[in-house]
Structure formats: C-alpha cells, structure tokens
PDB file of C-alpha atoms in Angstrom:
ATOM      1  CA  MET A   1      -9.229   0.980   1.803  1.00 58.00           C
ATOM      2  CA  ARG A   2     -11.854  -1.109   3.456  1.00 52.00           C
ATOM      3  CA  ALA A   3     -10.900  -2.015   6.968  1.00 43.00           C
ATOM      4  CA  ARG A   4     -11.534  -4.835   8.034  1.00 43.00           C
ATOM      5  CA  SER A   5       7.425 -29.091  -9.579  1.00 41.00           C
ATOM      6  CA  ALA A   6      10.903 -27.508  -9.819  1.00 41.00           C
ATOM      7  CA  PRO A   7      11.938 -29.203 -13.153  1.00 40.00           C
ATOM      8  CA  VAL A   8       8.826 -27.888 -14.871  1.00 38.00           C
ATOM      9  CA  VAL A   9       9.471 -24.387 -13.570  1.00 40.00           C
ATOM     10  CA  ALA A  10      13.039 -24.471 -14.875  1.00 40.00           C
ATOM     11  CA  ILE A  11      11.971 -25.679 -18.322  1.00 36.00           C
ATOM     12  CA  VAL A  12       9.180 -23.139 -18.695  1.00 40.00           C
ATOM     13  CA  ALA A  13      11.343 -20.310 -17.390  1.00 43.00           C
ATOM     14  CA  GLY A  14      14.069 -21.243 -19.850  1.00 44.00           C
ATOM     15  CA  LEU A  15      11.686 -21.275 -22.788  1.00 39.00           C
ATOM     16  CA  ALA A  16      10.170 -17.972 -21.737  1.00 43.00           C
ATOM     17  CA  ALA A  17      13.591 -16.372 -21.364  1.00 42.00           C
ATOM     18  CA  THR A  18      14.711 -17.631 -24.772  1.00 41.00           C
ATOM     19  CA  GLY A  19      11.558 -16.726 -26.630  1.00 44.00           C
ATOM     20  CA  LEU A  20      11.139 -13.311 -25.045  1.00 42.00           C
ATOM     21  CA  ALA A  21      14.669 -12.021 -24.823  1.00 40.00           C
ATOM     22  CA  PHE A  22      14.076  -9.424 -27.503  1.00 39.00           C
ATOM     23  CA  PHE A  23      10.989  -8.181 -25.653  1.00 42.00           C
ATOM     24  CA  SER A  24      12.778  -7.492 -22.363  1.00 43.00           C
ATOM     25  CA  SER A  25      12.518  -3.721 -22.774  1.00 47.00           C
ATOM     26  CA  ALA A  26       8.868  -3.690 -23.852  1.00 58.00           C
ATOM     27  CA  GLY A  27       7.096  -0.509 -22.877  1.00 54.00           C
ATOM     28  CA  ALA A  28      10.328   1.469 -22.840  1.00 51.00           C
ATOM     29  CA  GLU A  29      10.579   4.842 -24.452  1.00 51.00           C
ATOM     30  CA  ASN A  30      14.325   4.718 -24.218  1.00 52.00           C
ATOM     31  CA  THR A  31      15.144   7.438 -26.737  1.00 48.00           C
ATOM     32  CA  PRO A  32      16.883  10.698 -25.817  1.00 52.00           C
ATOM     33  CA  THR A  33      14.746  13.784 -25.319  1.00 52.00           C
ATOM     34  CA  HIS A  34      15.627  17.114 -26.912  1.00 51.00           C
ATOM     35  CA  ASP A  35      17.802  18.000 -23.917  1.00 57.00           C
ATOM     36  CA  GLY A  36      19.725  14.711 -24.101  1.00 57.00           C
ATOM     37  CA  SER A  37      18.081  13.089 -21.090  1.00 71.00           C
ATOM     38  CA  LYS A  38      16.708   9.565 -21.377  1.00 79.00           C
ATOM     39  CA  ARG A  39      13.001   8.872 -21.336  1.00 87.00           C
ATOM     40  CA  MET A  40      11.720   6.408 -18.801  1.00 96.00           C
ATOM     41  CA  ALA A  41       9.199   3.619 -19.435  1.00 98.00           C
ATOM     42  CA  SER A  42       5.922   3.013 -17.629  1.00 98.00           C
ATOM     43  CA  ALA A  43       3.701   0.077 -16.725  1.00 98.00           C
ATOM     44  CA  VAL A  44       0.301  -0.185 -15.050  1.00 98.00           C
ATOM     45  CA  PHE A  45      -0.759  -2.893 -12.599  1.00 99.00           C
ATOM     46  CA  ALA A  46      -3.917  -3.469 -10.545  1.00 98.00           C
ATOM     47  CA  GLY A  47      -3.348  -5.543  -7.437  1.00 98.00           C
ATOM     48  CA  GLY A  48      -5.979  -4.629  -4.909  1.00 98.00           C
ATOM     49  CA  CYS A  49      -5.156  -1.842  -2.452  1.00 98.00           C
ATOM     50  CA  PHE A  50      -3.055   0.635  -4.395  1.00 98.00           C
ATOM     51  CA  TRP A  51      -1.308   1.792  -1.216  1.00 98.00           C
ATOM     52  CA  CYS A  52       0.210  -1.685  -0.983  1.00 98.00           C
ATOM     53  CA  VAL A  53       1.037  -2.070  -4.666  1.00 98.00           C
ATOM     54  CA  GLU A  54       2.751   1.316  -4.594  1.00 98.00           C
ATOM     55  CA  SER A  55       4.771   0.344  -1.534  1.00 98.00           C
ATOM     56  CA  ASP A  56       5.816  -2.984  -3.073  1.00 98.00           C
ATOM     57  CA  PHE A  57       7.029  -1.487  -6.350  1.00 98.00           C
ATOM     58  CA  ASP A  58       8.918   1.317  -4.611  1.00 98.00           C
ATOM     59  CA  LYS A  59      11.264  -1.380  -3.289  1.00 97.00           C
ATOM     60  CA  VAL A  60      12.369  -2.446  -6.794  1.00 98.00           C
ATOM     61  CA  ASP A  61      15.716  -1.204  -8.117  1.00 98.00           C
ATOM     62  CA  GLY A  62      15.122   0.782 -11.295  1.00 98.00           C
ATOM     63  CA  VAL A  63      11.638   1.971 -10.336  1.00 98.00           C
ATOM     64  CA  ILE A  64      11.700   5.761 -10.460  1.00 98.00           C
ATOM     65  CA  ASP A  65       8.160   6.655  -9.420  1.00 98.00           C
ATOM     66  CA  THR A  66       4.786   5.155  -8.547  1.00 98.00           C
ATOM     67  CA  ILE A  67       1.364   6.796  -8.748  1.00 98.00           C
ATOM     68  CA  SER A  68      -1.861   5.394  -7.333  1.00 98.00           C
ATOM     69  CA  GLY A  69      -4.909   5.824  -9.522  1.00 98.00           C
ATOM     70  CA  TYR A  70      -7.844   4.375 -11.390  1.00 98.00           C
ATOM     71  CA  THR A  71      -8.141   2.824 -14.843  1.00 98.00           C
ATOM     72  CA  GLY A  72     -10.192   0.449 -16.967  1.00 98.00           C
ATOM     73  CA  GLY A  73     -13.580   2.034 -16.353  1.00 98.00           C
ATOM     74  CA  HIS A  74     -16.058   4.321 -18.113  1.00 97.00           C
ATOM     75  CA  VAL A  75     -16.115   7.366 -15.820  1.00 97.00           C
ATOM     76  CA  ALA A  76     -13.823  10.337 -16.505  1.00 98.00           C
ATOM     77  CA  LYS A  77     -11.891  11.820 -13.580  1.00 97.00           C
ATOM     78  CA  PRO A  78     -13.320   9.344 -11.073  1.00 98.00           C
ATOM     79  CA  THR A  79     -13.130   9.887  -7.333  1.00 98.00           C
ATOM     80  CA  TYR A  80     -12.249   7.270  -4.746  1.00 97.00           C
ATOM     81  CA  LYS A  81     -15.844   7.336  -3.502  1.00 97.00           C
ATOM     82  CA  GLN A  82     -17.153   6.600  -6.995  1.00 98.00           C
ATOM     83  CA  VAL A  83     -14.668   3.794  -7.662  1.00 98.00           C
ATOM     84  CA  SER A  84     -15.170   2.127  -4.293  1.00 95.00           C
ATOM     85  CA  GLY A  85     -18.912   2.206  -4.982  1.00 96.00           C
ATOM     86  CA  GLU A  86     -18.191  -0.412  -7.685  1.00 96.00           C
ATOM     87  CA  ASP A  87     -20.221   1.245 -10.440  1.00 94.00           C
ATOM     88  CA  THR A  88     -17.514   2.929 -12.543  1.00 98.00           C
ATOM     89  CA  GLY A  89     -15.781  -0.171 -13.940  1.00 97.00           C
ATOM     90  CA  HIS A  90     -12.430   1.176 -12.754  1.00 98.00           C
ATOM     91  CA  TYR A  91      -9.698  -0.796 -11.015  1.00 98.00           C
ATOM     92  CA  GLU A  92      -7.498   0.589  -8.275  1.00 98.00           C
ATOM     93  CA  ALA A  93      -4.155   0.597 -10.060  1.00 98.00           C
ATOM     94  CA  VAL A  94      -0.599   1.884  -9.905  1.00 98.00           C
ATOM     95  CA  LYS A  95       1.407   3.462 -12.692  1.00 98.00           C
ATOM     96  CA  VAL A  96       5.044   2.450 -12.357  1.00 98.00           C
ATOM     97  CA  THR A  97       7.713   4.580 -14.004  1.00 98.00           C
ATOM     98  CA  TYR A  98      10.994   2.731 -14.414  1.00 98.00           C
ATOM     99  CA  ASP A  99      14.411   2.799 -16.039  1.00 98.00           C
ATOM    100  CA  PRO A 100      14.512  -0.032 -18.626  1.00 97.00           C
ATOM    101  CA  ASP A 101      18.314  -0.060 -18.437  1.00 97.00           C
ATOM    102  CA  VAL A 102      18.034  -1.163 -14.808  1.00 97.00           C
ATOM    103  CA  VAL A 103      14.890  -3.303 -14.675  1.00 98.00           C
ATOM    104  CA  THR A 104      12.915  -5.010 -17.441  1.00 98.00           C
ATOM    105  CA  TYR A 105       9.190  -5.101 -18.014  1.00 98.00           C
ATOM    106  CA  ASP A 106       9.375  -8.885 -17.761  1.00 98.00           C
ATOM    107  CA  TYR A 107      10.814  -8.614 -14.258  1.00 98.00           C
ATOM    108  CA  LEU A 108       8.130  -6.141 -13.186  1.00 98.00           C
ATOM    109  CA  VAL A 109       5.358  -8.472 -14.357  1.00 98.00           C
ATOM    110  CA  SER A 110       6.878 -11.435 -12.518  1.00 98.00           C
ATOM    111  CA  TYR A 111       7.403  -9.327  -9.394  1.00 98.00           C
ATOM    112  CA  PHE A 112       3.791  -8.177  -9.530  1.00 98.00           C
ATOM    113  CA  LEU A 113       2.397 -11.699  -9.842  1.00 98.00           C
ATOM    114  CA  HIS A 114       4.484 -12.850  -6.870  1.00 97.00           C
ATOM    115  CA  HIS A 115       3.130 -10.054  -4.636  1.00 98.00           C
ATOM    116  CA  VAL A 116      -0.598 -10.591  -5.176  1.00 98.00           C
ATOM    117  CA  ASP A 117      -3.063 -13.468  -5.072  1.00 98.00           C
ATOM    118  CA  PRO A 118      -3.610 -14.031  -8.808  1.00 98.00           C
ATOM    119  CA  THR A 119      -6.109 -16.816  -8.071  1.00 98.00           C
ATOM    120  CA  ASP A 120      -8.736 -14.549  -6.451  1.00 98.00           C
ATOM    121  CA  ALA A 121     -11.466 -13.478  -8.881  1.00 97.00           C
ATOM    122  CA  ASP A 122     -13.371 -11.471  -6.263  1.00 97.00           C
ATOM    123  CA  GLY A 123     -10.716  -8.986  -5.162  1.00 98.00           C
ATOM    124  CA  GLN A 124      -7.600  -9.102  -3.046  1.00 98.00           C
ATOM    125  CA  PHE A 125      -7.229 -10.321   0.527  1.00 97.00           C
ATOM    126  CA  CYS A 126      -9.782  -8.515   2.741  1.00 97.00           C
ATOM    127  CA  ASP A 127     -10.855  -6.163  -0.051  1.00 97.00           C
ATOM    128  CA  LYS A 128     -13.554  -7.610  -2.280  1.00 97.00           C
ATOM    129  CA  GLY A 129     -15.179  -6.056  -5.314  1.00 97.00           C
ATOM    130  CA  ASP A 130     -14.423  -5.493  -8.982  1.00 97.00           C
ATOM    131  CA  SER A 131     -12.174  -2.481  -8.296  1.00 98.00           C
ATOM    132  CA  TYR A 132      -9.841  -4.692  -6.224  1.00 98.00           C
ATOM    133  CA  ARG A 133      -9.311  -7.408  -8.844  1.00 98.00           C
ATOM    134  CA  THR A 134      -5.872  -8.027 -10.314  1.00 98.00           C
ATOM    135  CA  ALA A 135      -4.977  -6.991 -13.854  1.00 98.00           C
ATOM    136  CA  ILE A 136      -1.998  -6.112 -16.009  1.00 98.00           C
ATOM    137  CA  PHE A 137      -2.690  -3.197 -18.349  1.00 98.00           C
ATOM    138  CA  VAL A 138      -0.571  -3.530 -21.474  1.00 98.00           C
ATOM    139  CA  ALA A 139       0.331  -0.706 -23.848  1.00 98.00           C
ATOM    140  CA  ASN A 140       1.448  -2.729 -26.867  1.00 98.00           C
ATOM    141  CA  PRO A 141       1.667  -6.269 -28.297  1.00 98.00           C
ATOM    142  CA  GLU A 142       5.130  -6.832 -26.823  1.00 98.00           C
ATOM    143  CA  GLU A 143       3.877  -6.152 -23.293  1.00 98.00           C
ATOM    144  CA  ARG A 144       0.901  -8.437 -23.873  1.00 98.00           C
ATOM    145  CA  THR A 145       3.184 -11.250 -25.069  1.00 98.00           C
ATOM    146  CA  ILE A 146       5.384 -10.932 -21.992  1.00 98.00           C
ATOM    147  CA  ALA A 147       2.486 -10.715 -19.542  1.00 98.00           C
ATOM    148  CA  GLU A 148       0.683 -13.700 -21.038  1.00 98.00           C
ATOM    149  CA  ALA A 149       3.902 -15.744 -21.127  1.00 98.00           C
ATOM    150  CA  ASP A 150       4.642 -14.999 -17.470  1.00 98.00           C
ATOM    151  CA  ILE A 151       1.136 -16.041 -16.484  1.00 98.00           C
ATOM    152  CA  ALA A 152       1.491 -19.210 -18.559  1.00 98.00           C
ATOM    153  CA  ALA A 153       4.779 -19.981 -16.825  1.00 97.00           C
ATOM    154  CA  VAL A 154       3.131 -19.658 -13.421  1.00 97.00           C
ATOM    155  CA  GLU A 155       0.292 -21.935 -14.513  1.00 96.00           C
ATOM    156  CA  ALA A 156       2.726 -24.531 -15.870  1.00 97.00           C
ATOM    157  CA  SER A 157       4.760 -24.511 -12.667  1.00 95.00           C
ATOM    158  CA  GLY A 158       1.813 -25.837 -10.658  1.00 95.00           C
ATOM    159  CA  VAL A 159       2.903 -23.790  -7.652  1.00 95.00           C
ATOM    160  CA  LEU A 160      -0.522 -22.213  -7.107  1.00 96.00           C
ATOM    161  CA  PRO A 161      -3.543 -24.112  -5.753  1.00 96.00           C
ATOM    162  CA  ALA A 162      -5.958 -22.681  -8.345  1.00 97.00           C
ATOM    163  CA  PRO A 163      -5.876 -21.183 -11.845  1.00 97.00           C
ATOM    164  CA  VAL A 164      -4.571 -17.656 -12.400  1.00 98.00           C
ATOM    165  CA  VAL A 165      -7.456 -15.247 -13.005  1.00 98.00           C
ATOM    166  CA  THR A 166      -5.383 -12.074 -13.397  1.00 98.00           C
ATOM    167  CA  GLN A 167      -6.487 -10.419 -16.628  1.00 98.00           C
ATOM    168  CA  VAL A 168      -4.266  -8.893 -19.295  1.00 98.00           C
ATOM    169  CA  ILE A 169      -6.101  -5.794 -20.522  1.00 98.00           C
ATOM    170  CA  SER A 170      -5.288  -3.157 -23.111  1.00 98.00           C
ATOM    171  CA  ALA A 171      -4.204   0.040 -21.387  1.00 98.00           C
ATOM    172  CA  ASP A 172      -6.754   2.813 -20.993  1.00 97.00           C
ATOM    173  CA  THR A 173      -6.666   6.320 -19.549  1.00 98.00           C
ATOM    174  CA  PHE A 174      -4.981   6.335 -16.150  1.00 98.00           C
ATOM    175  CA  TRP A 175      -6.532   8.767 -13.706  1.00 98.00           C
ATOM    176  CA  PRO A 176      -4.312   9.678 -10.708  1.00 98.00           C
ATOM    177  CA  ALA A 177      -6.027   9.222  -7.350  1.00 98.00           C
ATOM    178  CA  GLU A 178      -6.514  11.974  -4.811  1.00 98.00           C
ATOM    179  CA  ASP A 179      -3.379  13.434  -3.208  1.00 98.00           C
ATOM    180  CA  TYR A 180      -4.011  11.801   0.140  1.00 97.00           C
ATOM    181  CA  HIS A 181      -3.680   8.361  -1.466  1.00 98.00           C
ATOM    182  CA  GLN A 182      -0.240   9.079  -2.927  1.00 98.00           C
ATOM    183  CA  ASN A 183       2.629   7.670  -0.825  1.00 98.00           C
ATOM    184  CA  TYR A 184       0.086   6.770   1.837  1.00 98.00           C
ATOM    185  CA  TYR A 185       2.430   4.215   3.369  1.00 98.00           C
ATOM    186  CA  ILE A 186       4.989   6.998   3.957  1.00 98.00           C
ATOM    187  CA  LYS A 187       2.562   9.671   5.133  1.00 97.00           C
ATOM    188  CA  ASN A 188       0.613   7.358   7.475  1.00 98.00           C
ATOM    189  CA  PRO A 189       2.994   4.523   8.416  1.00 98.00           C
ATOM    190  CA  ILE A 190       1.157   3.296  11.512  1.00 98.00           C
ATOM    191  CA  LYS A 191      -2.281   3.222   9.860  1.00 97.00           C
ATOM    192  CA  TYR A 192      -0.790   1.625   6.769  1.00 98.00           C
ATOM    193  CA  ARG A 193       1.019  -1.133   8.650  1.00 97.00           C
ATOM    194  CA  TYR A 194      -2.127  -1.889  10.653  1.00 97.00           C
ATOM    195  CA  TYR A 195      -4.229  -2.064   7.497  1.00 97.00           C
ATOM    196  CA  ARG A 196      -1.763  -4.275   5.664  1.00 97.00           C
ATOM    197  CA  ALA A 197      -1.428  -6.693   8.582  1.00 96.00           C
ATOM    198  CA  SER A 198      -5.144  -6.843   9.379  1.00 97.00           C
ATOM    199  CA  CYS A 199      -6.023  -7.385   5.717  1.00 97.00           C
ATOM    200  CA  GLY A 200      -3.803 -10.473   5.636  1.00 97.00           C
ATOM    201  CA  ARG A 201      -1.912  -9.474   2.513  1.00 97.00           C
ATOM    202  CA  ASP A 202       1.577 -10.614   3.473  1.00 96.00           C
ATOM    203  CA  GLY A 203       0.358 -13.799   5.091  1.00 96.00           C
ATOM    204  CA  ARG A 204      -1.588 -14.871   2.016  1.00 97.00           C
ATOM    205  CA  VAL A 205       1.269 -14.006  -0.345  1.00 97.00           C
ATOM    206  CA  LYS A 206       3.664 -16.098   1.740  1.00 95.00           C
ATOM    207  CA  GLU A 207       1.140 -18.950   1.860  1.00 96.00           C
ATOM    208  CA  LEU A 208       0.809 -18.924  -1.932  1.00 96.00           C
ATOM    209  CA  TRP A 209       4.362 -18.221  -3.033  1.00 96.00           C
ATOM    210  CA  GLY A 210       6.594 -19.191  -0.122  1.00 90.00           C
ATOM    211  CA  GLU A 211      10.164 -17.970  -0.418  1.00 78.00           C
ATOM    212  CA  SER A 212       9.782 -17.203  -4.125  1.00 72.00           C
ATOM    213  CA  ALA A 213       7.854 -14.033  -3.245  1.00 69.00           C
ATOM    214  CA  ALA A 214      10.967 -12.638  -1.610  1.00 62.00           C
ATOM    215  CA  THR A 215      13.160 -13.398  -4.626  1.00 65.00           C
ATOM    216  CA  HIS A 216      10.969 -11.724  -7.248  1.00 65.00           C
TER     217      HIS A 216
END
C-alpha cells in the first residue's frame, strides 16, 4: 500500500427485495461434489487496498475464505510492483469464497458498497490510481442484475453526496497476489492498523454512511 430520505430507501429496498428474491444465491455453485460435500460460491470485489477489503469481508458470517489479488487487466501473472505502477490495467481485488446457505450474494454486494467510498473515481481514501478504484466483478447475468440493482438503490436513497462511480465489470482471470499480501492484517497487525488509520478509510466510510455501515 502507499503510505501516506428514509421513505425512499424503504420503498427502493422493498422493490429490490421483491424483484430479486430468486437471484439471492447468484454465483453459488451449491451442488454436491462427488464426495458429497457442498461446493461454495465466490465473488470478486475491488475496493482499494486489498488488505482492508480482505479484513472487512473476513468479519462476515458465511464467508469461508478471502484471497487478495489482481484482476481486470491485460498482464498475465502480474506482480504488485507492476500493478502499482498503473500500467497493467489491473485492479487490486479480493476473491471472497462464501457459503450461499449462510450469506447471499446480494448481502455481500451491499456490505461491500457500505465499506468503501463508491463516489471516488480516482481511487480509495489515501490511495489514488486506477488500480485502487472500486468495482464489482460479476460472473453471470444474475450477479450483474443484483449488483446494478443495489447500486441503483443506493443512488435512489440520496444518502451519498455524489453519484456512485463503482463499476460493474464482467469477471476476468483472478491472479492471487504475493504471499506476503495474504492475511496481511493478521500477520502485521500494528503496521496494518497504522496504515488503515492514517489512510482515513474508517473515518471516510463513517462520514459517508453513518451507522448504516455498521449494519451492513
């Protein structure tokens, strides 16, 4: 990382819930494997610093695993140095593996939006550059429908001071980041907490979303 109105909401949320009920398990591969175990589903989100996105999603019930990595660009097997140089087209992203019987894709999208600044077209918090922009990488039409509906619901609520610029992008190859980036917040708790605080991530999220960030 680089150092350094209520009635409208209720109406839109109700319409989204009604219209998308049958999509709630989008992205799930919830069929038994040959040994009888259940397959998990996966989703990919780009929300700036992948250390932070990984940490945020690890707090969600039903999330089984998170992997930091790169996606959306034109370079195979990119390195952190290449991606941070802003010439690969890749985003810093996190692949979230989850149990669709415990948490829905719809919930994960809403949770993601409420833990980033979806109005920032230049990056996230103190990290600026194309690789730090927000995006939701969708694997199928059902995921796209849910992601676009959740963004529309946020826009209709009027809670944010500017339009949502988070993109919904067709999923591409996900390249895991170097080992030292995985679970960074666990391996280096002091450095991670300092980075997160100094970057202003939590302060900006609270400023934008208020108490709703804590409930999503």
